[in-house]
mmCIF file of C-alpha atoms and ligand atoms in Angstrom:
data_model
loop_
_atom_site.group_PDB
_atom_site.id
_atom_site.type_symbol
_atom_site.label_atom_id
_atom_site.label_comp_id
_atom_site.label_asym_id
_atom_site.label_seq_id
_atom_site.Cartn_x
_atom_site.Cartn_y
_atom_site.Cartn_z
ATOM 1 C CA MET A 16 0.000 0.000 0.000
ATOM 2 C CA HIS A 17 1.161 3.536 -0.824
ATOM 3 C CA ASP A 18 -0.088 5.477 2.178
ATOM 4 C CA PHE A 19 -0.741 9.207 1.731
ATOM 5 C CA PHE A 20 -3.085 9.373 4.725
ATOM 6 C CA SER A 21 -0.560 11.068 7.028
ATOM 7 C CA ASP A 22 3.118 11.484 7.811
ATOM 8 C CA THR A 23 2.301 9.632 11.030
ATOM 9 C CA LYS A 24 2.309 6.468 8.910
ATOM 10 C CA THR A 25 6.118 6.461 8.654
ATOM 11 C CA LYS A 26 7.752 3.375 10.134
ATOM 12 C CA PRO A 27 11.185 3.404 11.794
ATOM 13 C CA THR A 28 13.956 2.717 9.295
ATOM 14 C CA GLU A 29 16.475 -0.038 9.839
ATOM 15 C CA ALA A 30 19.158 2.504 10.792
ATOM 16 C CA MET A 31 16.769 4.075 13.286
ATOM 17 C CA ARG A 32 16.068 0.681 14.845
ATOM 18 C CA ARG A 33 19.814 -0.036 15.044
ATOM 19 C CA ALA A 34 20.375 3.259 16.886
ATOM 20 C CA VAL A 35 18.514 1.721 19.812
ATOM 21 C CA LEU A 36 20.901 -1.187 20.353
ATOM 22 C CA ASP A 37 23.812 0.750 21.822
ATOM 23 C CA CYS A 38 21.967 3.524 23.648
ATOM 24 C CA VAL A 39 22.666 3.961 27.350
ATOM 25 C CA VAL A 40 19.513 3.989 29.466
ATOM 26 C CA GLY A 41 18.437 4.491 33.066
ATOM 27 C CA ASP A 42 15.489 5.736 35.082
ATOM 28 C CA GLU A 43 14.292 8.930 33.444
ATOM 29 C CA GLN A 44 12.334 9.933 36.543
ATOM 30 C CA LYS A 45 15.615 10.081 38.462
ATOM 31 C CA ASP A 46 17.367 11.941 35.606
ATOM 32 C CA GLU A 47 19.398 8.781 35.072
ATOM 33 C CA ASP A 48 18.597 8.181 31.408
ATOM 34 C CA PRO A 49 21.429 9.873 29.504
ATOM 35 C CA THR A 50 19.879 9.275 26.080
ATOM 36 C CA THR A 51 16.658 11.031 27.071
ATOM 37 C CA SER A 52 18.635 13.812 28.789
ATOM 38 C CA ASP A 53 20.679 14.291 25.589
ATOM 39 C CA LEU A 54 17.512 14.505 23.546
ATOM 40 C CA CYS A 55 15.975 17.097 25.885
ATOM 41 C CA ALA A 56 19.165 19.203 25.782
ATOM 42 C CA ARG A 57 19.226 18.981 21.973
ATOM 43 C CA VAL A 58 15.580 20.029 21.693
ATOM 44 C CA ALA A 59 15.947 22.903 24.180
ATOM 45 C CA GLU A 60 18.873 24.251 22.160
ATOM 46 C CA LEU A 61 17.152 23.703 18.828
ATOM 47 C CA LEU A 62 14.075 25.597 20.010
ATOM 48 C CA GLY A 63 16.023 28.305 21.857
ATOM 49 C CA LYS A 64 14.550 27.555 25.278
ATOM 50 C CA GLU A 65 16.148 26.810 28.672
ATOM 51 C CA ALA A 66 14.862 23.271 29.059
ATOM 52 C CA ALA A 67 12.738 20.535 27.534
ATOM 53 C CA VAL A 68 10.832 17.464 28.664
ATOM 54 C CA PHE A 69 10.323 14.254 26.689
ATOM 55 C CA LEU A 70 6.701 13.114 26.420
ATOM 56 C CA PRO A 71 4.926 10.162 24.800
ATOM 57 C CA SER A 72 2.978 12.282 22.297
ATOM 58 C CA GLY A 73 2.396 15.698 20.869
ATOM 59 C CA THR A 74 -1.093 15.640 22.302
ATOM 60 C CA MET A 75 0.370 15.326 25.789
ATOM 61 C CA CYS A 76 2.691 18.280 25.042
ATOM 62 C CA ASN A 77 -0.336 20.433 24.219
ATOM 63 C CA GLU A 78 -2.401 19.188 27.136
ATOM 64 C CA ILE A 79 0.380 19.673 29.686
ATOM 65 C CA ALA A 80 1.272 23.097 28.301
ATOM 66 C CA ILE A 81 -2.332 24.305 28.437
ATOM 67 C CA ARG A 82 -2.738 22.949 31.957
ATOM 68 C CA ALA A 83 0.454 24.624 33.116
ATOM 69 C CA HIS A 84 -0.377 27.983 31.517
ATOM 70 C CA ILE A 85 -4.015 28.515 32.482
ATOM 71 C CA ARG A 86 -6.494 28.403 35.354
ATOM 72 C CA PRO A 87 -9.864 26.617 34.923
ATOM 73 C CA GLY A 88 -12.318 28.905 33.146
ATOM 74 C CA ASP A 89 -9.603 30.830 31.296
ATOM 75 C CA ALA A 90 -9.980 31.367 27.557
ATOM 76 C CA VAL A 91 -7.443 29.852 25.144
ATOM 77 C CA ILE A 92 -7.261 31.891 21.942
ATOM 78 C CA CYS A 93 -6.350 29.820 18.879
ATOM 79 C CA GLU A 94 -7.373 29.245 15.273
ATOM 80 C CA ARG A 95 -10.632 27.321 14.792
ATOM 81 C CA ARG A 96 -9.143 24.358 12.935
ATOM 82 C CA SER A 97 -6.349 23.851 15.476
ATOM 83 C CA HIS A 98 -5.472 20.371 16.672
ATOM 84 C CA ILE A 99 -6.255 21.434 20.256
ATOM 85 C CA VAL A 100 -9.816 22.294 19.194
ATOM 86 C CA GLY A 101 -10.671 19.456 16.867
ATOM 87 C CA PHE A 102 -8.448 16.485 17.544
ATOM 88 C CA GLU A 103 -7.632 16.055 21.215
ATOM 89 C CA GLY A 104 -10.936 14.639 22.411
ATOM 90 C CA GLY A 105 -11.833 17.785 24.313
ATOM 91 C CA GLY A 106 -8.689 17.377 26.422
ATOM 92 C CA PRO A 107 -8.297 21.099 27.148
ATOM 93 C CA ALA A 108 -11.793 21.098 28.714
ATOM 94 C CA VAL A 109 -11.202 17.861 30.612
ATOM 95 C CA PHE A 110 -7.703 18.421 31.969
ATOM 96 C CA SER A 111 -7.540 22.207 32.200
ATOM 97 C CA GLY A 112 -11.119 23.508 32.345
ATOM 98 C CA ALA A 113 -10.231 25.571 29.280
ATOM 99 C CA MET A 114 -12.773 27.796 27.579
ATOM 100 C CA MET A 115 -11.624 27.509 23.977
ATOM 101 C CA TYR A 116 -11.838 30.808 22.077
ATOM 102 C CA PRO A 117 -11.360 29.879 18.412
ATOM 103 C CA ILE A 118 -10.767 32.573 15.797
ATOM 104 C CA ASP A 119 -11.540 32.030 12.102
ATOM 105 C CA GLY A 120 -8.176 32.811 10.609
ATOM 106 C CA VAL A 121 -6.876 32.684 7.072
ATOM 107 C CA ARG A 122 -4.944 29.503 6.227
ATOM 108 C CA GLY A 123 -4.918 28.536 9.902
ATOM 109 C CA MET A 124 -3.347 31.821 10.973
ATOM 110 C CA MET A 125 -4.822 34.706 12.907
ATOM 111 C CA THR A 126 -3.567 38.274 12.905
ATOM 112 C CA ALA A 127 -2.345 40.304 15.860
ATOM 113 C CA GLU A 128 -5.418 42.545 15.417
ATOM 114 C CA GLU A 129 -7.760 39.564 15.693
ATOM 115 C CA VAL A 130 -5.935 38.382 18.810
ATOM 116 C CA GLU A 131 -6.053 41.891 20.277
ATOM 117 C CA ALA A 132 -9.818 42.004 19.762
ATOM 118 C CA ALA A 133 -10.255 38.606 21.434
ATOM 119 C CA LEU A 134 -8.076 39.255 24.491
ATOM 120 C CA SER A 135 -9.792 39.923 27.793
ATOM 121 C CA PRO A 136 -8.440 40.585 31.276
ATOM 122 C CA GLY A 137 -11.644 38.924 32.500
ATOM 123 C CA ASN A 138 -14.417 40.249 34.679
ATOM 124 C CA ARG A 139 -17.424 38.859 36.477
ATOM 125 C CA TYR A 140 -18.886 37.741 33.158
ATOM 126 C CA THR A 141 -16.169 37.330 30.583
ATOM 127 C CA PRO A 142 -13.449 34.682 30.846
ATOM 128 C CA ARG A 143 -9.926 35.928 31.365
ATOM 129 C CA THR A 144 -7.584 35.084 28.468
ATOM 130 C CA GLY A 145 -5.139 32.515 29.808
ATOM 131 C CA LEU A 146 -3.188 31.603 26.677
ATOM 132 C CA VAL A 147 -2.680 32.351 23.002
ATOM 133 C CA SER A 148 -1.793 29.224 21.031
ATOM 134 C CA VAL A 149 -0.615 28.919 17.418
ATOM 135 C CA GLU A 150 0.100 25.946 15.161
ATOM 136 C CA GLN A 151 3.222 25.944 12.950
ATOM 137 C CA THR A 152 2.679 24.507 10.367
ATOM 138 C CA ALA A 153 -1.117 24.816 10.319
ATOM 139 C CA ASN A 154 -2.182 21.243 9.628
ATOM 140 C CA MET A 155 -5.814 21.624 8.563
ATOM 141 C CA ALA A 156 -4.943 24.633 6.420
ATOM 142 C CA GLY A 157 -2.704 22.375 4.324
ATOM 143 C CA GLY A 158 0.574 22.601 6.218
ATOM 144 C CA ALA A 159 0.641 26.391 5.909
ATOM 145 C CA VAL A 160 3.780 28.157 7.159
ATOM 146 C CA TRP A 161 3.184 31.222 9.343
ATOM 147 C CA PRO A 162 5.408 34.170 8.408
ATOM 148 C CA VAL A 163 7.738 34.930 11.320
ATOM 149 C CA GLU A 164 6.587 38.579 11.417
ATOM 150 C CA GLN A 165 2.989 37.463 11.974
ATOM 151 C CA LEU A 166 4.038 35.036 14.711
ATOM 152 C CA ASP A 167 6.045 37.794 16.375
ATOM 153 C CA ALA A 168 3.160 40.266 16.167
ATOM 154 C CA VAL A 169 0.698 37.775 17.691
ATOM 155 C CA ALA A 170 3.142 36.969 20.505
ATOM 156 C CA GLU A 171 3.864 40.643 21.217
ATOM 157 C CA THR A 172 0.158 41.398 21.390
ATOM 158 C CA ALA A 173 -0.417 38.569 23.853
ATOM 159 C CA HIS A 174 2.584 39.466 25.996
ATOM 160 C CA ALA A 175 1.607 43.133 26.079
ATOM 161 C CA ALA A 176 -1.605 41.982 27.783
ATOM 162 C CA GLY A 177 0.351 39.720 30.137
ATOM 163 C CA VAL A 178 -0.858 36.568 28.385
ATOM 164 C CA PRO A 179 1.546 33.660 27.743
ATOM 165 C CA THR A 180 2.049 32.109 24.309
ATOM 166 C CA HIS A 181 2.288 28.506 23.129
ATOM 167 C CA MET A 182 3.306 27.004 19.784
ATOM 168 C CA ASP A 183 2.101 23.592 18.640
ATOM 169 C CA GLY A 184 5.126 22.702 16.536
ATOM 170 C CA ALA A 185 4.066 19.196 15.498
ATOM 171 C CA ARG A 186 5.510 20.074 12.077
ATOM 172 C CA LEU A 187 7.745 22.983 13.049
ATOM 173 C CA MET A 188 10.708 21.334 11.324
ATOM 174 C CA ASN A 189 8.761 21.325 8.056
ATOM 175 C CA ALA A 190 8.380 25.093 8.473
ATOM 176 C CA VAL A 191 12.117 25.396 9.209
ATOM 177 C CA VAL A 192 13.078 23.476 6.078
ATOM 178 C CA ALA A 193 10.513 25.262 3.890
ATOM 179 C CA SER A 194 11.381 28.779 5.087
ATOM 180 C CA GLY A 195 15.083 28.429 5.882
ATOM 181 C CA THR A 196 14.406 30.146 9.227
ATOM 182 C CA PRO A 197 15.934 28.471 12.308
ATOM 183 C CA ALA A 198 13.476 26.833 14.702
ATOM 184 C CA ALA A 199 14.627 29.005 17.617
ATOM 185 C CA ARG A 200 13.886 32.142 15.608
ATOM 186 C CA ILE A 201 10.426 30.941 14.578
ATOM 187 C CA ALA A 202 9.591 30.075 18.200
ATOM 188 C CA GLN A 203 11.265 33.159 19.675
ATOM 189 C CA GLY A 204 8.081 34.892 20.815
ATOM 190 C CA TYR A 205 6.558 31.749 22.276
ATOM 191 C CA ASP A 206 6.942 30.821 25.927
ATOM 192 C CA THR A 207 6.462 27.150 25.147
ATOM 193 C CA VAL A 208 6.925 25.141 21.964
ATOM 194 C CA TRP A 209 7.168 21.464 21.097
ATOM 195 C CA ILE A 210 8.121 19.234 18.206
ATOM 196 C CA ASP A 211 6.774 15.841 17.272
ATOM 197 C CA PHE A 212 9.161 13.060 16.315
ATOM 198 C CA THR A 213 6.384 10.903 14.872
ATOM 199 C CA LYS A 214 5.294 13.053 11.924
ATOM 200 C CA GLY A 215 7.712 13.712 9.080
ATOM 201 C CA LEU A 216 10.692 12.945 11.312
ATOM 202 C CA GLY A 217 9.716 9.295 11.175
ATOM 203 C CA ALA A 218 10.169 8.065 14.761
ATOM 204 C CA PRO A 219 7.589 5.667 16.207
ATOM 205 C CA VAL A 220 6.963 7.410 19.572
ATOM 206 C CA GLY A 221 7.758 10.716 21.243
ATOM 207 C CA ALA A 222 7.553 14.486 21.327
ATOM 208 C CA ALA A 223 9.412 17.087 23.370
ATOM 209 C CA LEU A 224 8.057 20.247 24.986
ATOM 210 C CA ALA A 225 10.414 23.168 25.629
ATOM 211 C CA GLY A 226 10.196 26.312 27.746
ATOM 212 C CA SER A 227 11.798 28.062 30.694
ATOM 213 C CA LYS A 228 13.450 25.962 33.396
ATOM 214 C CA ASP A 229 10.628 26.788 35.839
ATOM 215 C CA PHE A 230 7.966 25.938 33.295
ATOM 216 C CA ILE A 231 9.551 22.568 32.520
ATOM 217 C CA GLU A 232 9.737 21.736 36.236
ATOM 218 C CA HIS A 233 6.021 22.399 36.453
ATOM 219 C CA ALA A 234 5.493 20.339 33.289
ATOM 220 C CA TRP A 235 7.356 17.465 34.976
ATOM 221 C CA VAL A 236 4.838 17.445 37.843
ATOM 222 C CA LEU A 237 2.026 17.284 35.291
ATOM 223 C CA LYS A 238 3.868 14.571 33.344
ATOM 224 C CA GLN A 239 3.898 12.557 36.548
ATOM 225 C CA GLN A 240 0.213 13.273 37.213
ATOM 226 C CA PHE A 241 -0.873 12.435 33.650
ATOM 227 C CA GLY A 242 1.071 9.174 33.713
ATOM 228 C CA GLY A 243 3.529 10.327 31.080
ATOM 229 C CA ALA A 244 6.626 9.749 33.220
ATOM 230 C CA MET A 245 8.500 6.757 31.856
ATOM 231 C CA ARG A 246 11.347 4.543 33.076
ATOM 232 C CA GLN A 247 13.968 3.793 30.406
ATOM 233 C CA PRO A 248 12.604 5.827 27.492
ATOM 234 C CA GLY A 249 16.152 6.092 26.134
ATOM 235 C CA VAL A 250 15.213 3.299 23.757
ATOM 236 C CA ILE A 251 12.706 5.595 22.103
ATOM 237 C CA ALA A 252 14.708 8.797 22.653
ATOM 238 C CA ALA A 253 17.543 7.122 20.684
ATOM 239 C CA MET A 254 15.227 6.877 17.690
ATOM 240 C CA CYS A 255 14.224 10.520 18.109
ATOM 241 C CA LEU A 256 17.902 11.561 18.219
ATOM 242 C CA HIS A 257 18.456 9.542 15.049
ATOM 243 C CA ALA A 258 15.521 11.418 13.487
ATOM 244 C CA LEU A 259 17.051 14.800 14.409
ATOM 245 C CA ASP A 260 20.394 13.739 12.919
ATOM 246 C CA HIS A 261 19.124 12.137 9.727
ATOM 247 C CA HIS A 262 15.542 13.083 8.937
ATOM 248 C CA VAL A 263 15.319 16.869 9.153
ATOM 249 C CA ASP A 264 17.012 17.999 5.922
ATOM 250 C CA ARG A 265 15.248 15.297 3.935
ATOM 251 C CA LEU A 266 11.860 16.918 4.720
ATOM 252 C CA ALA A 267 12.695 19.039 1.655
ATOM 253 C CA GLU A 268 12.146 15.910 -0.462
ATOM 254 C CA ASP A 269 8.628 15.582 0.937
ATOM 255 C CA HIS A 270 7.941 19.193 0.008
ATOM 256 C CA VAL A 271 9.254 18.671 -3.532
ATOM 257 C CA LEU A 272 7.103 15.558 -3.936
ATOM 258 C CA ALA A 273 4.025 17.437 -2.688
ATOM 259 C CA GLN A 274 4.659 20.149 -5.305
ATOM 260 C CA TRP A 275 5.042 17.494 -7.976
ATOM 261 C CA ILE A 276 1.654 16.015 -7.033
ATOM 262 C CA VAL A 277 0.091 19.499 -7.099
ATOM 263 C CA GLY A 278 1.475 19.980 -10.606
ATOM 264 C CA GLU A 279 -0.085 16.686 -11.703
ATOM 265 C CA ILE A 280 -3.545 17.101 -10.159
ATOM 266 C CA GLY A 281 -3.997 20.869 -9.895
ATOM 267 C CA GLY A 282 -5.585 21.092 -13.326
ATOM 268 C CA LEU A 283 -7.998 18.157 -12.994
ATOM 269 C CA ALA A 284 -11.614 19.195 -13.650
ATOM 270 C CA LYS A 285 -13.013 17.722 -10.450
ATOM 271 C CA VAL A 286 -10.277 18.948 -8.102
ATOM 272 C CA VAL A 287 -11.534 22.241 -6.680
ATOM 273 C CA ASN A 288 -10.355 24.682 -4.046
ATOM 274 C CA LEU A 289 -6.855 23.204 -3.924
ATOM 275 C CA ARG A 290 -5.172 24.981 -0.994
ATOM 276 C CA PRO A 291 -1.746 26.553 -1.504
ATOM 277 C CA VAL A 292 0.857 23.935 -0.554
ATOM 278 C CA ASP A 293 3.774 25.271 1.508
ATOM 279 C CA THR A 294 5.091 21.964 2.860
ATOM 280 C CA ASN A 295 3.969 18.316 2.778
ATOM 281 C CA ILE A 296 0.168 18.532 3.106
ATOM 282 C CA ILE A 297 -2.214 18.798 0.140
ATOM 283 C CA ILE A 298 -5.890 19.562 0.768
ATOM 284 C CA PHE A 299 -8.561 19.961 -1.908
ATOM 285 C CA ASP A 300 -12.301 19.596 -2.361
ATOM 286 C CA LEU A 301 -14.180 17.343 -4.763
ATOM 287 C CA ALA A 302 -16.432 18.949 -7.381
ATOM 288 C CA GLU A 303 -20.190 18.256 -7.319
ATOM 289 C CA ASP A 304 -19.921 15.765 -10.183
ATOM 290 C CA ALA A 305 -16.957 13.903 -8.652
ATOM 291 C CA PRO A 306 -17.243 10.801 -6.482
ATOM 292 C CA ASP A 307 -17.450 11.778 -2.802
ATOM 293 C CA ALA A 308 -14.416 11.308 -0.551
ATOM 294 C CA PRO A 309 -15.459 7.909 0.904
ATOM 295 C CA ALA A 310 -16.084 6.547 -2.615
ATOM 296 C CA LEU A 311 -12.788 7.955 -3.922
ATOM 297 C CA LYS A 312 -10.949 6.560 -0.905
ATOM 298 C CA ALA A 313 -12.441 3.101 -1.446
ATOM 299 C CA ALA A 314 -11.615 3.182 -5.166
ATOM 300 C CA CYS A 315 -8.002 4.182 -4.445
ATOM 301 C CA GLU A 316 -7.592 1.583 -1.711
ATOM 302 C CA ALA A 317 -8.739 -1.136 -4.089
ATOM 303 C CA GLU A 318 -5.726 -0.148 -6.219
ATOM 304 C CA GLY A 319 -3.237 -0.013 -3.328
ATOM 305 C CA VAL A 320 -3.244 3.713 -2.574
ATOM 306 C CA VAL A 321 -4.487 5.216 0.710
ATOM 307 C CA ILE A 322 -5.759 8.804 0.787
ATOM 308 C CA GLY A 323 -7.119 10.886 3.665
ATOM 309 C CA GLU A 324 -10.754 11.893 3.839
ATOM 310 C CA LEU A 325 -11.319 15.098 5.849
ATOM 311 C CA ALA A 326 -14.998 15.530 5.048
ATOM 312 C CA GLU A 327 -17.653 14.236 2.647
ATOM 313 C CA ARG A 328 -16.054 16.126 -0.252
ATOM 314 C CA ARG A 329 -12.603 16.993 1.093
ATOM 315 C CA VAL A 330 -9.358 15.078 0.623
ATOM 316 C CA ARG A 331 -5.991 15.346 2.359
ATOM 317 C CA LEU A 332 -2.771 13.870 0.973
ATOM 318 C CA VAL A 333 0.454 13.927 2.982
ATOM 319 C CA THR A 334 3.935 13.191 1.661
ATOM 320 C CA HIS A 335 6.550 11.586 3.921
ATOM 321 C CA MET A 336 9.573 9.275 4.057
ATOM 322 C CA ASP A 337 7.623 6.151 3.189
ATOM 323 C CA VAL A 338 6.125 7.390 -0.083
ATOM 324 C CA ASN A 339 8.331 8.036 -3.097
ATOM 325 C CA ARG A 340 7.901 9.264 -6.646
ATOM 326 C CA ASN A 341 6.624 5.837 -7.787
ATOM 327 C CA ALA A 342 3.938 5.929 -5.119
ATOM 328 C CA ALA A 343 3.026 9.475 -6.160
ATOM 329 C CA GLU A 344 2.743 8.374 -9.790
ATOM 330 C CA ALA A 345 0.368 5.578 -8.785
ATOM 331 C CA LEU A 346 -1.654 8.087 -6.741
ATOM 332 C CA CYS A 347 -1.862 10.647 -9.543
ATOM 333 C CA ALA A 348 -2.849 8.020 -12.123
ATOM 334 C CA LEU A 349 -5.808 7.071 -9.932
ATOM 335 C CA LEU A 350 -6.783 10.690 -9.308
ATOM 336 C CA ARG A 351 -6.627 11.396 -13.051
ATOM 337 C CA GLN A 352 -8.872 8.393 -13.673
ATOM 338 C CA HIS A 353 -11.507 9.442 -11.116
ATOM 339 C CA LEU A 354 -11.240 13.234 -11.147
ATOM 340 C CA GLY A 355 -10.100 14.093 -14.672
HETATM 341 C C1 PLP B 424 -0.312 15.214 15.154
HETATM 342 C C2 PLP B 424 -0.555 16.559 15.718
HETATM 343 C C3 PLP B 424 -0.651 16.741 17.087
HETATM 344 C C4 PLP B 424 -0.641 15.601 18.069
HETATM 345 O O1 PLP B 424 0.534 14.888 18.057
HETATM 346 P P1 PLP B 424 0.545 13.334 18.470
HETATM 347 O O2 PLP B 424 1.996 13.037 18.624
HETATM 348 O O3 PLP B 424 -0.109 12.602 17.343
HETATM 349 O O4 PLP B 424 -0.215 13.207 19.742
HETATM 350 C C5 PLP B 424 -0.830 18.024 17.562
HETATM 351 N N1 PLP B 424 -0.884 19.073 16.724
HETATM 352 C C6 PLP B 424 -0.796 18.935 15.392
HETATM 353 C C7 PLP B 424 -0.839 20.146 14.532
HETATM 354 C C8 PLP B 424 -0.640 17.670 14.842
HETATM 355 O O5 PLP B 424 -0.578 17.543 13.515
#
């Protein structure tokens, strides 16, 4: 199967698996796992923060960050199609008592003016703003890359009101490779930021959340409470270190392949509203006279190609390490057949 459903479908390479054999491990909860400590130091430096904590998933990074930043009842300003709104099972409400305050942005991004208008110091009636959260890249907008100036302006607006800032950087390294801007610079205005090792970076487990030393100490308490504290996670941290060493620059290949696919399918009659593609995510809608997304998905799967179905007439395709040009040719041949 050629799987374009998501970059989460990547499987650890042989070299990544081998990296586990020699890693030194110990009890992470006692700071005795040198491989995990190395990874956290690498991530803190990469993201320009004082410290980082290794967590089982990106979702836990978001949930712990929100919990640490806000008080129950506080508003979290973010873009409407954010992962924290649509894909974490209501976690911010459950774990943090968050009042989500989604803004309808453009391509998953809101402006400083929109954030300014949404901010509130709180009163007897209106929730206090507890956090402003952004997503780089913006997944549901088609992997859109926020311009650094816009990120800075949003962060400055929040900070001017005394509100902390958080960046969901599940695919931050895609933004780094696409824009040529260092991760630490992109995340500069954000008090907390995390990267996922299980998206384009190709590791099987793990994400790391970075922030100030004090913040990460608080995050460690929450990691313990949420059951995210591990024992010898060096075996998975070793794979994440391998990903940082070997799988960052190659994200450019995923972006090139995504552009190639866009070139092949952009002109098809029944492909409509194709979003601009900045990185590795392609989203488009299906014309009225096209098969709907479930039917198209079934037809493609019968021919060995998996596509993502975001809605009745909306498709998402994601390029990653485990799909190559041959796979993309098979995909485009099927799309031509059904949507041409
Ligand atoms: C995948 C994803 C997450 C969650 O990460 P997991 O490691 O799958 O829990 C959060 N935010 C965005 C934008 C994502 O794409």
